[in-house]
C-alpha cells in the first residue's frame, strides 16, 4: 500500500468516525430535551386544572418555565382555556381545552 492510499484510507475512516460521534452526541441530548418537554406539559396541565377549579394561576414557575393562561367564551356555557408554557430558549408548548363555563 502506498502512502497516498494510506492517507485516503485514514480520511475515510475519520469521516466515518465523525458520523458515529454525531449520532452518539445527539442521542446524549435527547433525554434532557424529553425531560424539559415533560416538565412543560406537566406545568401546562397543572395550570389547566387550576383554571377548572376556579383558582388563580401564577405566571412564573419552576425550572425556568413561564405560563400564560387565557380564558375566552367559545359557545354557550363553554369556555376555551389556553395555557401557553414558554421554556428556556423561547420554545413554546400550548395546551387548549374546552371547559364548562362557571
XYZ file of C-alpha atoms in Angstrom:
102
model
C 0.000 0.000 0.000
C 1.373 3.403 -0.939
C 1.439 6.492 1.236
C -1.372 8.086 -0.790
C -3.612 5.056 -0.323
C -2.906 5.083 3.414
C -3.846 8.770 3.680
C -7.075 8.219 1.726
C -7.955 5.268 3.960
C -7.337 7.358 7.093
C -9.555 10.160 5.754
C -12.383 7.714 5.040
C -12.111 6.119 8.481
C -12.013 9.579 10.116
C -15.165 10.701 8.292
C -16.973 7.545 9.372
C -15.860 8.086 12.979
C -17.129 11.687 12.940
C -20.511 10.464 11.688
C -20.783 7.948 14.525
C -19.758 10.568 17.094
C -22.508 12.910 15.867
C -25.081 10.146 16.325
C -23.898 9.431 19.866
C -23.820 13.137 20.740
C -27.416 13.684 19.586
C -28.515 10.567 21.493
C -26.961 12.027 24.635
C -29.022 15.241 24.276
C -32.401 13.543 23.751
C -33.109 12.580 27.395
C -32.534 16.173 28.524
C -34.896 17.543 25.876
C -37.522 14.936 26.748
C -37.242 15.891 30.420
C -37.759 19.582 29.542
C -40.853 18.893 27.423
C -42.281 16.572 30.080
C -41.898 19.346 32.661
C -43.568 21.834 30.309
C -46.534 19.521 29.691
C -46.961 18.843 33.414
C -46.783 22.577 34.167
C -49.426 23.309 31.499
C -51.699 20.546 32.826
C -51.334 21.937 36.344
C -52.408 25.368 35.086
C -55.381 23.858 33.288
C -56.534 22.055 36.436
C -56.211 25.252 38.478
C -58.434 27.055 35.960
C -61.018 24.259 36.135
C -61.034 24.632 39.928
C -61.543 28.377 39.586
C -58.216 29.289 41.160
C -55.784 31.988 40.113
C -52.942 30.625 38.017
C -49.488 32.035 38.815
C -47.470 33.116 35.785
C -43.970 32.206 36.871
C -42.958 28.716 37.642
C -40.347 26.159 38.262
C -37.174 25.462 36.367
C -37.201 28.488 34.075
C -40.732 27.853 32.810
C -43.286 30.628 32.474
C -47.010 30.135 31.971
C -49.695 32.345 30.439
C -53.360 31.402 30.775
C -56.225 32.879 28.769
C -59.887 32.011 29.048
C -62.393 33.105 26.420
C -66.019 32.255 25.594
C -66.320 29.520 22.994
C -70.025 28.678 22.928
C -72.961 28.898 25.289
C -71.814 27.610 28.698
C -68.442 26.605 27.233
C -65.110 28.430 27.536
C -61.857 27.817 25.725
C -58.837 27.775 28.009
C -55.369 28.215 26.528
C -52.270 27.570 28.590
C -49.020 28.619 26.929
C -45.802 27.488 28.609
C -42.544 29.076 27.491
C -39.352 27.104 28.044
C -35.804 28.375 28.202
C -34.636 29.385 24.757
C -38.085 30.625 23.710
C -39.597 27.258 22.858
C -43.358 27.153 23.447
C -45.876 24.463 24.410
C -49.574 25.331 24.061
C -52.450 23.402 25.622
C -56.071 24.131 24.628
C -59.162 22.692 26.229
C -62.883 23.383 26.238
C -64.304 23.603 29.750
C -67.734 24.227 31.223
C -68.252 27.926 31.895
C -68.601 28.917 35.544
